[in-house]
Coordinates of C-alpha atoms and ligand atoms in Angstrom, one line a residue:
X1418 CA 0.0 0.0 0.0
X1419 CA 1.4 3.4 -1.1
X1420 CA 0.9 5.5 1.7
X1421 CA 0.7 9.8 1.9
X1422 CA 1.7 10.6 5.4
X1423 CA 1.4 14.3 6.5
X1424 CA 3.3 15.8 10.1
X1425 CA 2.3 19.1 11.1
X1426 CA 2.4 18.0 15.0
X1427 CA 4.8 21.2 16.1
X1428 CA 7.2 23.5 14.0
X1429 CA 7.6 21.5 11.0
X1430 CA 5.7 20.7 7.9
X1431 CA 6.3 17.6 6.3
X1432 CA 4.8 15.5 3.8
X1433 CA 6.0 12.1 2.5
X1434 CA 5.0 9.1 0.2
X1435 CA 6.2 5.5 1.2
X1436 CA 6.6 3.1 -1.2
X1437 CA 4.0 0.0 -1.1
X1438 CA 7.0 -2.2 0.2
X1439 CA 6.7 -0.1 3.5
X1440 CA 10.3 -0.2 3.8
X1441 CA 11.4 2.8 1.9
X1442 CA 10.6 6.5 0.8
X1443 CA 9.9 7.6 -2.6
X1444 CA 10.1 11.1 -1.7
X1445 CA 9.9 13.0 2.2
X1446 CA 9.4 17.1 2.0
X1447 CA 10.7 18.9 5.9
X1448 CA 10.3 22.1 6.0
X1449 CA 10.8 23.7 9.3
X1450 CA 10.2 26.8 11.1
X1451 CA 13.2 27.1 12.9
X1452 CA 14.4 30.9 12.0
X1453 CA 10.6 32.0 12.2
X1454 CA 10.5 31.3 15.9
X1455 CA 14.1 31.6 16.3
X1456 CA 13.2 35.4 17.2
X1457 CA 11.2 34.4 19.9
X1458 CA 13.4 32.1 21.9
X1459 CA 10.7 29.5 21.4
X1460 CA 7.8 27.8 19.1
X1461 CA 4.9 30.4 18.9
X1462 CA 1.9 28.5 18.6
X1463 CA -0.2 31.1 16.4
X1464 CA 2.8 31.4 14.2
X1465 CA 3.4 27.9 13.8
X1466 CA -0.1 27.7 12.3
X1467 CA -0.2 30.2 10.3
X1468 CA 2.8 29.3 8.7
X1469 CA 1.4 25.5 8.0
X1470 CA -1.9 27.0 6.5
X1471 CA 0.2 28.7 4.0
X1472 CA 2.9 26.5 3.0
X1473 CA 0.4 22.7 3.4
X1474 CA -0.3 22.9 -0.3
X1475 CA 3.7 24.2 -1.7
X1476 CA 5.0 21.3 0.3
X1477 CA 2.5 18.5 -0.5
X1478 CA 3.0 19.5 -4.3
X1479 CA 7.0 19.1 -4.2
X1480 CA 6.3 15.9 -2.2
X1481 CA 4.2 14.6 -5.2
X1482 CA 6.8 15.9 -7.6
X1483 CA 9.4 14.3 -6.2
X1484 CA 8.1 11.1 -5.9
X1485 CA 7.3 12.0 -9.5
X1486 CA 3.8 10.8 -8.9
X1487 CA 0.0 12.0 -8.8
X1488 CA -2.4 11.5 -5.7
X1489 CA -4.4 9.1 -8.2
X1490 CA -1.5 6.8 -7.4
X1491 CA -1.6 6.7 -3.8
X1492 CA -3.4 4.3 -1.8
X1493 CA -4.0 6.3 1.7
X1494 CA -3.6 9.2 3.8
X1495 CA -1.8 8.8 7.5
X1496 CA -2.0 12.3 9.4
X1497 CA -0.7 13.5 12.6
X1498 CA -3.6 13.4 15.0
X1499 CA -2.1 14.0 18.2
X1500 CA -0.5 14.9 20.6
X1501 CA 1.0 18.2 20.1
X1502 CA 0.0 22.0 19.5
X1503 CA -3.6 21.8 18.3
X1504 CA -3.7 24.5 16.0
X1505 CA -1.1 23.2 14.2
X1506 CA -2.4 19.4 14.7
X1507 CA -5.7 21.0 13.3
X1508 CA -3.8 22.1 9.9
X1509 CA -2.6 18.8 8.9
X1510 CA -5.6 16.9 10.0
X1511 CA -7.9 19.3 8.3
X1512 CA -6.0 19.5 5.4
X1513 CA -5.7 15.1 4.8
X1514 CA -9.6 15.2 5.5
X1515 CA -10.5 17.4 2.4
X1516 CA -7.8 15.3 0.5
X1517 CA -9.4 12.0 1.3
X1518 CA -12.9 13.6 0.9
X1519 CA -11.7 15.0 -2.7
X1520 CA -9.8 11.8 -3.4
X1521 CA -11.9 9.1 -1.3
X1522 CA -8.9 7.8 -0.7
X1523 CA -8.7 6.1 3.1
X1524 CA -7.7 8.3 6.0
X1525 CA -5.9 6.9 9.3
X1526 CA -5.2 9.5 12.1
X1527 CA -1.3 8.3 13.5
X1528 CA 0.2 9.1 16.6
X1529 CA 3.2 11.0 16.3
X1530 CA 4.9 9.0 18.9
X1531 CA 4.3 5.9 17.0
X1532 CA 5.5 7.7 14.2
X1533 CA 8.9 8.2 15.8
X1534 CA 8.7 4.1 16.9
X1535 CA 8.4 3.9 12.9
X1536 CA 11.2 5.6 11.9
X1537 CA 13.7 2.5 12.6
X1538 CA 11.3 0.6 9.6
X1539 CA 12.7 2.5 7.4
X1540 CA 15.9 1.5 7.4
X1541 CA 17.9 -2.0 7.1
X1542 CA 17.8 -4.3 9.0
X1543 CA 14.8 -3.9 10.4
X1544 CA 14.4 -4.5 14.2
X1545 CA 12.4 -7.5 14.9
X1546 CA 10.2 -7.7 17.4
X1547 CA 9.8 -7.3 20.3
X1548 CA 12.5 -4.5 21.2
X1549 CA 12.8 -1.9 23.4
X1550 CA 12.7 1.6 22.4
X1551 CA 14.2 4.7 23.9
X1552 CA 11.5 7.7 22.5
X1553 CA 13.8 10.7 23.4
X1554 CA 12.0 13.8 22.2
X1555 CA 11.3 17.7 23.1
X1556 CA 8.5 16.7 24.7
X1557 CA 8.8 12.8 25.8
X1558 CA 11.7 10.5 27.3
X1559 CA 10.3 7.2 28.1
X1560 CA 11.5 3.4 27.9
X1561 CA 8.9 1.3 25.9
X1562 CA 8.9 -2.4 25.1
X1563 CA 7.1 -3.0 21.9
X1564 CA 5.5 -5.9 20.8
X1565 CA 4.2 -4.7 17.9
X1566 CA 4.2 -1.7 16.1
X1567 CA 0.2 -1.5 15.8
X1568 CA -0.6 -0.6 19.5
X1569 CA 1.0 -3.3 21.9
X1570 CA 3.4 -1.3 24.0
X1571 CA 5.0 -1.3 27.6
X1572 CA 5.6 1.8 29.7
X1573 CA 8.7 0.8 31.0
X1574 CA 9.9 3.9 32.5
X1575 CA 9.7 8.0 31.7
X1576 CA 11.1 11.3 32.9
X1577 CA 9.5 12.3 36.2
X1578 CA 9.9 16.2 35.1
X1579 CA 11.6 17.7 32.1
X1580 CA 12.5 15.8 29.1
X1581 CA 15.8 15.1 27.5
X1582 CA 15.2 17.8 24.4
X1583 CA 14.0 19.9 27.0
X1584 CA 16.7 20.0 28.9
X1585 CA 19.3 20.6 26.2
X1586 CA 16.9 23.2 24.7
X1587 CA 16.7 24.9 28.1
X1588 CA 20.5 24.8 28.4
X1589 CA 20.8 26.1 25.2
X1590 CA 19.0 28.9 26.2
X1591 CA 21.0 29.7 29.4
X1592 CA 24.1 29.7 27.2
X1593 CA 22.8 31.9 24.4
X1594 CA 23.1 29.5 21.7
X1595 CA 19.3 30.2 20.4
X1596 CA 16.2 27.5 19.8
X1597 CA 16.1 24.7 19.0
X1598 CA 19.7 24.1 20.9
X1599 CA 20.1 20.1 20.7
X1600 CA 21.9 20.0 17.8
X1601 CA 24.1 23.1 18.7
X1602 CA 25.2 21.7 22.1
X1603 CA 25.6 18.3 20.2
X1604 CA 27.9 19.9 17.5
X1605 CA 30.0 22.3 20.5
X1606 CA 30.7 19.6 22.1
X1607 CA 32.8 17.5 19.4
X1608 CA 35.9 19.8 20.6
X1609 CA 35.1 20.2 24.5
X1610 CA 36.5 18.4 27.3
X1611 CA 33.7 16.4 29.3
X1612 CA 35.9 16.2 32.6
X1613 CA 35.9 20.4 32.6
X1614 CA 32.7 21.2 33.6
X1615 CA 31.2 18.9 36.8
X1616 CA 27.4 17.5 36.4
X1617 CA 25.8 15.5 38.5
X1618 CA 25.0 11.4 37.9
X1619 CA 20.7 12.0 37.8
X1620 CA 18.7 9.1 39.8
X1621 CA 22.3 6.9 38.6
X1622 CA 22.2 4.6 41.6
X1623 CA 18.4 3.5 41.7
X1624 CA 16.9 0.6 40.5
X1625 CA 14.0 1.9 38.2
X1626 CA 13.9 3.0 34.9
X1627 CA 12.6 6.3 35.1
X1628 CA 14.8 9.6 34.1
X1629 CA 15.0 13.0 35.9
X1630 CA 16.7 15.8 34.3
X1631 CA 15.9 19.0 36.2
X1632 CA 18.5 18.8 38.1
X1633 CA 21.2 18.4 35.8
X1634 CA 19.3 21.7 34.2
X1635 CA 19.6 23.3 37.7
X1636 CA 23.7 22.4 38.0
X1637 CA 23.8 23.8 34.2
X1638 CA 22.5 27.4 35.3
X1639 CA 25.1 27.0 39.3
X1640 CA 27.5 26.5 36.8
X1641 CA 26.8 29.1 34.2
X1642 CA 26.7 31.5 37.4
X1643 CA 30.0 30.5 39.4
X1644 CA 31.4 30.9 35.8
X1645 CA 30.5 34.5 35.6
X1646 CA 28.2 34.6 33.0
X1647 CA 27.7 32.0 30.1
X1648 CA 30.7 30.7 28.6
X1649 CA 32.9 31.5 25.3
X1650 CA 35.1 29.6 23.3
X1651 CA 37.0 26.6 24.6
X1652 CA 35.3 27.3 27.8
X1653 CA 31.6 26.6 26.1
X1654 CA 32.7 23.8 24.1
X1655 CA 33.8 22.3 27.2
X1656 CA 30.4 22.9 29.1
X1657 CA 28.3 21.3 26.7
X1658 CA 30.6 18.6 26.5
X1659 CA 30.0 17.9 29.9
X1660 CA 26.5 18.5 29.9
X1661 CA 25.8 16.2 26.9
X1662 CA 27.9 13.3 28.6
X1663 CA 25.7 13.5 31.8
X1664 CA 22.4 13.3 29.6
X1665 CA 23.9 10.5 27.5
X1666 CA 25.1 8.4 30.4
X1667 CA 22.1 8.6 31.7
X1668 CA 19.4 7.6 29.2
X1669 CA 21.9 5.0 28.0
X1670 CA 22.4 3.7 31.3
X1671 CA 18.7 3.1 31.7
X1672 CA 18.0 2.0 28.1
X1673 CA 20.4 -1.0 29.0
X1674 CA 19.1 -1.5 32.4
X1675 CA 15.8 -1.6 30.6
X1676 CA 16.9 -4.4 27.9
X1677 CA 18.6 -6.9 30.9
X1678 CA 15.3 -6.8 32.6
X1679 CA 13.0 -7.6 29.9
X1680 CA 15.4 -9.9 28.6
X1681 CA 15.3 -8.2 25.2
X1682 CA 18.7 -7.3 23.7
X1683 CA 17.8 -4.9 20.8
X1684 CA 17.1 -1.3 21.3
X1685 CA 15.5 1.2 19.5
X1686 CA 16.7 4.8 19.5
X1687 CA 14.0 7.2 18.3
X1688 CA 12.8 10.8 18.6
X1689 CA 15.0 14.0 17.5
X1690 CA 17.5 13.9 20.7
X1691 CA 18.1 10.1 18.8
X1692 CA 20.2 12.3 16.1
X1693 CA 22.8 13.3 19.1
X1694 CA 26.1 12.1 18.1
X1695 CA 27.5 11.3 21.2
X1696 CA 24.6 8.9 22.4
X1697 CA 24.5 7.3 18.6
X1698 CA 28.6 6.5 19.0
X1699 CA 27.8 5.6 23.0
X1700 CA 25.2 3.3 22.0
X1701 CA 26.6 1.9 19.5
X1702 CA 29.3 0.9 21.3
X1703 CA 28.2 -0.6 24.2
X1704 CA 26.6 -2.4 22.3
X1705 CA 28.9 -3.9 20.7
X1706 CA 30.6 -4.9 24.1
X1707 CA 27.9 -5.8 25.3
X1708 CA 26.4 -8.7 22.4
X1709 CA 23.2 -6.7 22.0
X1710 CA 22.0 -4.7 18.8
X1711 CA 21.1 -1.1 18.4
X1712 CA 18.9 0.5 15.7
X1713 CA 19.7 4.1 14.9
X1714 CA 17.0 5.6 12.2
X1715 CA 19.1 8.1 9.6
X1716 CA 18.9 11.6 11.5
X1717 CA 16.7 12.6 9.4
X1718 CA 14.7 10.0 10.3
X1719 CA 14.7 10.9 14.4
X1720 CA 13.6 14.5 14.0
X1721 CA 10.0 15.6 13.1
X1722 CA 9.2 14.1 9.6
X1723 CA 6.5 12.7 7.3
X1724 CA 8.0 9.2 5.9
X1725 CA 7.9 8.2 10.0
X1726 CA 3.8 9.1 10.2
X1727 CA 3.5 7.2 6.5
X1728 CA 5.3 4.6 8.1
X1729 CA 3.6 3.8 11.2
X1730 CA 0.2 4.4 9.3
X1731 CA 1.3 1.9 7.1
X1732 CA 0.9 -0.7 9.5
X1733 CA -2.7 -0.3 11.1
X1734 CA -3.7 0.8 7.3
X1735 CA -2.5 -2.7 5.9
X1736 CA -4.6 -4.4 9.0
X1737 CA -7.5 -2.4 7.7
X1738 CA -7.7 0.0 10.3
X1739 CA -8.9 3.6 8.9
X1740 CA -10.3 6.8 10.6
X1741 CA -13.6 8.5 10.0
X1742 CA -14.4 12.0 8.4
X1743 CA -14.6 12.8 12.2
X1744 CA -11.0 12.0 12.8
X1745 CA -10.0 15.4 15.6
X1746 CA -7.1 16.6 16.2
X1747 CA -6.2 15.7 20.2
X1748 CA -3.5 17.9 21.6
X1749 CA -3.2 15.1 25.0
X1750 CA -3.2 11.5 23.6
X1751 CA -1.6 9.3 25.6
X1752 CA 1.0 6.3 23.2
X1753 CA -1.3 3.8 25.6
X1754 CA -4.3 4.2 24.7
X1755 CA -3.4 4.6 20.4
X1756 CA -6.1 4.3 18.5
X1757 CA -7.5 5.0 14.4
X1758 CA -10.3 7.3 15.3
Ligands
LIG1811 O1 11.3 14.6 17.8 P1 11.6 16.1 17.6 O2 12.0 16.6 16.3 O3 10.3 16.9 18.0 C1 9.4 16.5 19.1 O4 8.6 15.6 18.8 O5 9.7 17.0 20.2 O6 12.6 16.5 18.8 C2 13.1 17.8 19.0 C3 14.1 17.8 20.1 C4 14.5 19.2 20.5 O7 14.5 19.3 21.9 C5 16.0 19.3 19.9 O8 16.8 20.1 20.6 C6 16.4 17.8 20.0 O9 15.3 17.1 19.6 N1 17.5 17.5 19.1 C7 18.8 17.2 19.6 C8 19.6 17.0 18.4 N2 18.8 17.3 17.3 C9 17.6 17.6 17.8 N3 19.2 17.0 20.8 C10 20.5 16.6 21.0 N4 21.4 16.5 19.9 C11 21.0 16.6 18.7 N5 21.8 16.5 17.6
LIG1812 ZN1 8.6 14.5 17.4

């Protein structure tokens, strides 16, 4: 089945088309709003809609284009239905309504954190199932065992206040380094020194699976402050060195501690902090020491995109699950409870 998915969860637009295999993309269309909200420090939910409304049908167009093929030729729509800022949930949802109404093509409503489960699909090898998946996002850390992509998943463990994005965005912030900061911090740190800068070892020594991270974002601003003022040069490299190591240690530490207790020895990486260099290389080599396998999507592939939603849509749509015409938008929609309508 050739599937259209459309993302419009957040601050980026994307349209893709999955090829019937379900394996691969025949063409995947990001655009993001990054320097729009850039001047605000932060995403601006009226402006993130806005700018959806008026870029949905340039960016479904090049998606088609690419793919060098006509909406006659796909099979079904998958949409972002939830969770995430409602407005601009509402723009993407509205937008595959009128499409499958126009085209009477079938519609299935995807949740955007199944999408990010999804992303590892589309790649090779595939992870088999079951696995365990570490969903590290801006606005979700958790653990998950998955049993199948189509709904049958495990809370394992979660943060218990900020996630990891959200702590490197918020760090980001302190140091002036501008929104989104993930990838800034990531690329900073290449040349810093992790032993610099001390950070402390979050909820390290318990037995759970659960995260914390405000802490580490609370040491980030004692040392920003006993530094004088946000660091520069060598001296910031070296900060979010250290800062990045303490996130990474910790989320890997757990993800592994997750995979000995289920007795499961693949992991998932997924969600846009999964495009961090330093927990890719970390994971990848432990590992490797350790006799287990990791799956790291593309980076492309961890961060907000389309082929992901086409993706997991592709699996409920080959079951025959589809949405209604009422299909909403749900800005709360907890993974557990995933459902097509
Ligand atoms: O999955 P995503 O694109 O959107 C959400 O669903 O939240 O994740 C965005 C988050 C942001 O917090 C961003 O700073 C972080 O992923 N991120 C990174 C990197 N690239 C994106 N964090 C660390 N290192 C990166 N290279
Ligand atoms: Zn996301």
């Amino acid at each position: 089945m050739r599937v259209l998915g459309i993302e419009s969860s957040c601050d980026e637009l994307a349209c893709a088309i999955l090829h019937e295999d379900g394996s691969h993309l025949l063409s995947s269309v990001v655009h993001s709003q990054v320097e729009l909200h850039a001047l605000f420090g932060g995403v601006v939910p009226e402006v993130a809609s806005r700018d959806h409304v008026r870029r949905l049908g340039p960016v479904f167009n090049e998606c088609l284009q690419k793919a060098q093929t006509t909406i006659e030729d796909i099979d079904a729509i998958a949409v972002t239905a939830g969770p995430g800022l409602i407005g601009s949930l509402l723009c993407g949802v509205e937008f595959a309504k009128g499409l499958a109404v126009a085209t009477h093509k079938p519609l299935l409503g995807v949740h955007h954190l199944e999408g990010h489960l999804a992303a590892a699909f589309l790649e090779t090898p595939q992870p088999e199932v079951p696995f365990v998946a570490l969903l590290v996002s801006g606005g979700h850390t958790s653990l998950i065992r998955v049993e199948d992509l189509g709904g049958t998943y495990t809370h394992l463990g979660a943060t218990r206040d900020d996630a990891a994005g959200e702590a490197f965005d918020k760090t980001a912030k302190l140091l002036g380094l501008g929104y989104p900061g993930g990838a800034r911090i990531d690329k900073l740190a290449k040349t810093g020194d992790a032993k610099r800068f001390e950070f402390p070892k979050m909820m390290a020594g318990k037995d759970n699976l659960d995260f914390s991270f405000s802490g580490l974002k609370t040491a980030a601003a004692r040392v920003i402050k006993e530094h004088g003022g946000p660091p520069q040069g060598q001296d910031l490299n070296d900060f979010c060195a250290g800062f990045q190591t303490a996130v990474v240690e910790n989320l890997l530490k757990k993800a592994f501690r997750a995979m000995q207790k289920q007795d499961i020895p693949r992991l998932v990486l997924a969600g846009g902090v999964a495009a961090n260099s330093q927990l890719r290389e970390r994971a990848q080599a432990r590992a490797r020491r350790e006799g287990v396998e990791v799956f790291l999507p593309s980076r492309a592939n961890c961060t907000d995109n389309a082929g992901m939603i086409a993706r997991a849509g592709w699996t409920r749509l080959c079951r025959g699950e589809r949405s209604g015409l009422d299909l909403v938008a749900r800005a709360h929609w907890p993974l557990f409870e995933a459902r097509t309508s």
